[in-house]
Amino acid sequence: MKLYDAALSGNCHKVRMLLSMLALDHETVSVSLPALEQKTPAHLARNPLGTVPVLEDGGTAIYDSQAILVYLARKYGSERSDGPTGGQWLPTDATGLAKITQWLSFAANEIWNGPALARAVLLFKRDIDLAQAQASARNSFTFLDGWLAQHDWLALGRPTIADIACYPYAALAEAGGIPLAPYGALNAWFRRIEALPGYVGMPGLER
Ligand SMILES: N[C@@H](CCC(=O)N[C@@H](CS)C(=O)NCC(=O)O)C(=O)O
């Protein structure tokens, strides 16, 4: 397996985390975003959207971090609920799948458009409305903090790809000028994820 990766990307970090938690052998290929390597013909052949992460597995190339988490969990994740990381990462029943997908959408919408874009403005000088992204992040964190005050994990009462998908950009939010101290339950959830076997950090998340 080959992961086309950028070190500062939270989307890539989701994939790095699950590869590590599932102890999957892989090669990492660094793609320089400032040098626009993600827009080269070779990379566009893997991912016509010209972004990272991309996972190649045999003859298959998958892009989009949420899609890659689904692929890895279904293909390589344990189907048992007594595994070393607390169980299966992606269920097969309709309700369970829908509950996970709700959170994958939350990662791609609320988390991306809030804390991830606020960080992109401050770190990468993205031309986006910072105040709007920060306000949107605070709304999402108020909701998340309330949910996590009642639940240890985002879905199904155990760690799943829902947690992996939502974690990096939420935990990196202070780089977007969003203080995390007010959100006690959110911080406690970060610590639970960081205690999972196979957890790996990234720049800004050296725990
Ligand atoms: N929805 C996609 C978003 C991918 C994305 O925007 N990746 C960023 C890095 S975090 C990227 O490659 N940016 C470079 C560009 O858009 O040219 C995912 O979850 O993987």
Tab-separated table of C-alpha atoms and ligand atoms in Angstrom:
chain	number	residue	atom	x	y	z
A	1	MET	CA	0.000	0.000	0.000
A	2	LYS	CA	1.159	3.537	-0.757
A	3	LEU	CA	-0.099	6.697	0.965
A	4	TYR	CA	0.366	9.986	-0.892
A	5	ASP	CA	0.725	12.272	2.049
A	6	ALA	CA	1.441	15.801	3.294
A	7	ALA	CA	2.823	16.086	6.827
A	8	LEU	CA	0.743	19.123	7.882
A	9	SER	CA	-2.530	17.820	6.483
A	10	GLY	CA	-5.134	16.745	9.023
A	11	ASN	CA	-6.938	14.811	6.283
A	12	CYS	CA	-3.756	12.801	5.692
A	13	HIS	CA	-3.366	12.396	9.427
A	14	LYS	CA	-6.703	10.582	9.682
A	15	VAL	CA	-5.337	7.974	7.290
A	16	ARG	CA	-1.942	7.777	9.023
A	17	MET	CA	-3.748	7.142	12.317
A	18	LEU	CA	-5.893	4.293	11.017
A	19	LEU	CA	-3.009	2.674	9.096
A	20	SER	CA	-1.044	2.692	12.345
A	21	MET	CA	-3.936	1.495	14.530
A	22	LEU	CA	-4.567	-1.387	12.140
A	23	ALA	CA	-0.782	-2.047	11.970
A	24	LEU	CA	-0.848	-2.023	8.160
A	25	ASP	CA	2.459	-2.014	6.285
A	26	HIS	CA	2.649	0.831	3.805
A	27	GLU	CA	4.957	3.223	2.026
A	28	THR	CA	4.504	6.970	2.471
A	29	VAL	CA	5.098	9.247	-0.517
A	30	SER	CA	5.405	12.890	0.443
A	31	VAL	CA	3.548	15.323	-1.848
A	32	SER	CA	4.671	18.961	-1.549
A	33	LEU	CA	1.554	21.134	-1.572
A	34	PRO	CA	3.484	24.461	-1.718
A	35	ALA	CA	5.291	23.111	-4.820
A	36	LEU	CA	1.864	22.100	-6.254
A	37	GLU	CA	2.959	18.488	-6.676
A	38	GLN	CA	-0.697	17.544	-6.115
A	39	LYS	CA	-1.500	19.148	-9.498
A	40	THR	CA	1.051	17.200	-11.581
A	41	PRO	CA	-0.318	14.884	-14.297
A	42	ALA	CA	0.958	11.867	-12.347
A	43	HIS	CA	-0.964	12.860	-9.226
A	44	LEU	CA	-4.067	13.938	-11.158
A	45	ALA	CA	-4.129	10.459	-12.675
A	46	ARG	CA	-4.487	9.114	-9.109
A	47	ASN	CA	-6.910	11.801	-7.987
A	48	PRO	CA	-8.544	14.100	-10.555
A	49	LEU	CA	-9.343	16.569	-7.761
A	50	GLY	CA	-5.608	17.156	-7.220
A	51	THR	CA	-5.578	16.718	-3.452
A	52	VAL	CA	-4.087	14.486	-0.771
A	53	PRO	CA	-4.524	12.002	0.775
A	54	VAL	CA	-4.598	9.277	-1.860
A	55	LEU	CA	-4.205	5.617	-0.998
A	56	GLU	CA	-3.019	3.113	-3.581
A	57	ASP	CA	-3.651	-0.519	-2.790
A	58	GLY	CA	-2.775	-2.929	-5.569
A	59	GLY	CA	-4.409	-1.480	-8.665
A	60	THR	CA	-6.888	0.677	-6.744
A	61	ALA	CA	-6.431	4.386	-5.989
A	62	ILE	CA	-8.803	5.917	-3.438
A	63	TYR	CA	-8.968	9.629	-2.694
A	64	ASP	CA	-10.814	11.551	0.023
A	65	SER	CA	-9.867	10.870	3.629
A	66	GLN	CA	-13.360	9.697	4.637
A	67	ALA	CA	-13.507	7.262	1.706
A	68	ILE	CA	-10.047	5.934	2.566
A	69	LEU	CA	-11.092	5.332	6.192
A	70	VAL	CA	-14.131	3.380	4.965
A	71	TYR	CA	-11.954	1.342	2.604
A	72	LEU	CA	-9.328	0.486	5.216
A	73	ALA	CA	-11.844	-0.287	7.955
A	74	ARG	CA	-13.944	-2.545	5.745
A	75	LYS	CA	-11.022	-4.281	4.032
A	76	TYR	CA	-8.593	-4.617	6.919
A	77	GLY	CA	-10.411	-3.728	10.150
A	78	SER	CA	-11.480	-6.354	12.611
A	79	GLU	CA	-15.093	-7.481	12.435
A	80	ARG	CA	-14.938	-8.399	16.125
A	81	SER	CA	-15.901	-6.206	19.016
A	82	ASP	CA	-13.210	-7.452	21.366
A	83	GLY	CA	-10.133	-6.325	19.432
A	84	PRO	CA	-7.238	-4.441	21.024
A	85	THR	CA	-8.655	-1.060	20.108
A	86	GLY	CA	-12.126	-1.729	21.417
A	87	GLY	CA	-13.563	-3.337	18.350
A	88	GLN	CA	-14.760	-3.018	14.861
A	89	TRP	CA	-14.237	0.356	13.189
A	90	LEU	CA	-17.143	0.194	10.775
A	91	PRO	CA	-20.292	-1.873	11.249
A	92	THR	CA	-22.277	-3.607	8.527
A	93	ASP	CA	-25.850	-3.021	9.706
A	94	ALA	CA	-27.908	-0.204	8.188
A	95	THR	CA	-28.339	1.799	11.387
A	96	GLY	CA	-24.719	1.496	12.437
A	97	LEU	CA	-23.483	2.496	8.978
A	98	ALA	CA	-25.792	5.507	8.941
A	99	LYS	CA	-24.618	6.610	12.413
A	100	ILE	CA	-20.993	6.469	11.252
A	101	THR	CA	-21.795	8.269	8.000
A	102	GLN	CA	-23.439	11.114	9.930
A	103	TRP	CA	-20.062	11.764	11.559
A	104	LEU	CA	-18.067	11.340	8.356
A	105	SER	CA	-20.271	14.058	6.873
A	106	PHE	CA	-19.759	16.175	9.992
A	107	ALA	CA	-15.989	15.828	9.466
A	108	ALA	CA	-16.228	16.823	5.796
A	109	ASN	CA	-18.648	19.710	6.388
A	110	GLU	CA	-18.728	21.255	9.868
A	111	ILE	CA	-15.169	20.367	10.908
A	112	TRP	CA	-13.621	21.193	7.536
A	113	ASN	CA	-15.475	24.500	7.161
A	114	GLY	CA	-14.804	25.520	10.777
A	115	PRO	CA	-11.534	24.636	12.532
A	116	ALA	CA	-9.759	23.260	9.454
A	117	LEU	CA	-10.302	26.374	7.344
A	118	ALA	CA	-9.491	28.714	10.268
A	119	ARG	CA	-6.152	26.905	10.629
A	120	ALA	CA	-5.605	27.094	6.862
A	121	VAL	CA	-6.015	30.880	6.980
A	122	LEU	CA	-3.479	31.345	9.793
A	123	LEU	CA	-1.006	28.652	8.730
A	124	PHE	CA	-1.222	28.628	4.940
A	125	LYS	CA	-2.614	32.129	4.259
A	126	ARG	CA	-5.747	30.733	2.602
A	127	ASP	CA	-7.965	33.572	1.398
A	128	ILE	CA	-11.069	32.696	3.428
A	129	ASP	CA	-13.114	34.641	5.992
A	130	LEU	CA	-11.318	33.820	9.269
A	131	ALA	CA	-14.025	35.182	11.593
A	132	GLN	CA	-16.693	33.129	9.834
A	133	ALA	CA	-14.633	29.917	10.026
A	134	GLN	CA	-13.897	30.536	13.728
A	135	ALA	CA	-17.567	31.232	14.506
A	136	SER	CA	-18.566	28.093	12.669
A	137	ALA	CA	-15.924	26.114	14.623
A	138	ARG	CA	-17.243	27.414	17.958
A	139	ASN	CA	-20.789	26.363	17.010
A	140	SER	CA	-19.596	22.883	16.068
A	141	PHE	CA	-17.528	22.563	19.260
A	142	THR	CA	-20.471	23.584	21.448
A	143	PHE	CA	-22.524	20.836	19.822
A	144	LEU	CA	-19.659	18.288	19.994
A	145	ASP	CA	-18.870	19.112	23.611
A	146	GLY	CA	-22.529	18.569	24.549
A	147	TRP	CA	-22.590	15.244	22.697
A	148	LEU	CA	-19.340	14.088	24.275
A	149	ALA	CA	-20.527	15.048	27.759
A	150	GLN	CA	-23.040	12.199	27.289
A	151	HIS	CA	-20.994	9.772	25.166
A	152	ASP	CA	-17.401	8.505	25.365
A	153	TRP	CA	-17.220	8.010	21.574
A	154	LEU	CA	-18.997	9.673	18.679
A	155	ALA	CA	-20.945	6.599	17.582
A	156	LEU	CA	-21.887	3.106	18.707
A	157	GLY	CA	-20.242	3.402	22.135
A	158	ARG	CA	-16.787	2.440	20.873
A	159	PRO	CA	-13.936	3.923	18.836
A	160	THR	CA	-14.825	3.903	15.145
A	161	ILE	CA	-13.729	5.721	12.016
A	162	ALA	CA	-16.189	8.454	13.078
A	163	ASP	CA	-13.744	9.424	15.853
A	164	ILE	CA	-10.721	9.200	13.553
A	165	ALA	CA	-12.392	11.402	10.918
A	166	CYS	CA	-13.388	14.156	13.351
A	167	TYR	CA	-10.281	14.185	15.557
A	168	PRO	CA	-7.358	15.886	13.743
A	169	TYR	CA	-8.826	19.242	12.750
A	170	ALA	CA	-10.757	19.515	16.026
A	171	ALA	CA	-7.607	18.832	18.061
A	172	LEU	CA	-5.588	21.267	15.886
A	173	ALA	CA	-8.130	24.089	16.318
A	174	GLU	CA	-5.883	26.357	18.404
A	175	ALA	CA	-3.700	26.798	15.303
A	176	GLY	CA	-6.809	28.436	13.853
A	177	GLY	CA	-7.097	30.821	16.800
A	178	ILE	CA	-9.893	28.843	18.500
A	179	PRO	CA	-9.164	28.216	22.204
A	180	LEU	CA	-10.058	24.659	23.241
A	181	ALA	CA	-9.957	25.170	27.022
A	182	PRO	CA	-13.719	25.887	27.331
A	183	TYR	CA	-14.613	22.447	25.958
A	184	GLY	CA	-13.961	19.953	28.763
A	185	ALA	CA	-15.708	16.931	27.253
A	186	LEU	CA	-14.058	17.545	23.877
A	187	ASN	CA	-10.617	17.608	25.526
A	188	ALA	CA	-11.383	14.401	27.422
A	189	TRP	CA	-12.334	12.739	24.090
A	190	PHE	CA	-9.022	13.906	22.559
A	191	ARG	CA	-7.202	12.168	25.440
A	192	ARG	CA	-9.217	8.951	24.927
A	193	ILE	CA	-8.289	8.888	21.237
A	194	GLU	CA	-4.636	9.614	22.002
A	195	ALA	CA	-4.618	6.659	24.427
A	196	LEU	CA	-5.740	4.177	21.737
A	197	PRO	CA	-3.098	1.587	20.770
A	198	GLY	CA	-1.324	2.677	17.599
A	199	TYR	CA	-2.162	6.374	17.977
A	200	VAL	CA	0.343	8.568	16.142
A	201	GLY	CA	0.788	12.321	16.449
A	202	MET	CA	1.571	14.953	13.848
A	203	PRO	CA	3.082	18.454	13.926
A	204	GLY	CA	0.850	20.379	16.329
A	205	LEU	CA	-0.385	17.153	17.966
A	206	GLU	CA	2.731	15.862	19.711
A	207	ARG	CA	1.115	14.157	22.696
B	1	LIG	N1	-12.387	15.991	1.174
B	1	LIG	C1	-10.997	15.755	0.926
B	1	LIG	C2	-10.247	17.075	0.993
B	1	LIG	C3	-8.826	16.901	0.492
B	1	LIG	C4	-8.039	18.197	0.578
B	1	LIG	O1	-8.563	19.320	0.356
B	1	LIG	N2	-6.745	18.039	0.889
B	1	LIG	C5	-5.877	19.172	1.010
B	1	LIG	C6	-4.835	18.909	2.089
B	1	LIG	S1	-5.624	18.780	3.659
B	1	LIG	C7	-5.142	19.401	-0.295
B	1	LIG	O2	-4.699	18.472	-0.933
B	1	LIG	N3	-4.989	20.686	-0.668
B	1	LIG	C8	-4.251	21.057	-1.824
B	1	LIG	C9	-5.096	21.615	-2.911
B	1	LIG	O3	-6.328	21.721	-2.754
B	1	LIG	O4	-4.514	21.967	-3.945
B	1	LIG	C10	-10.448	14.760	1.947
B	1	LIG	O5	-11.096	14.570	2.985
B	1	LIG	O6	-9.427	14.105	1.675
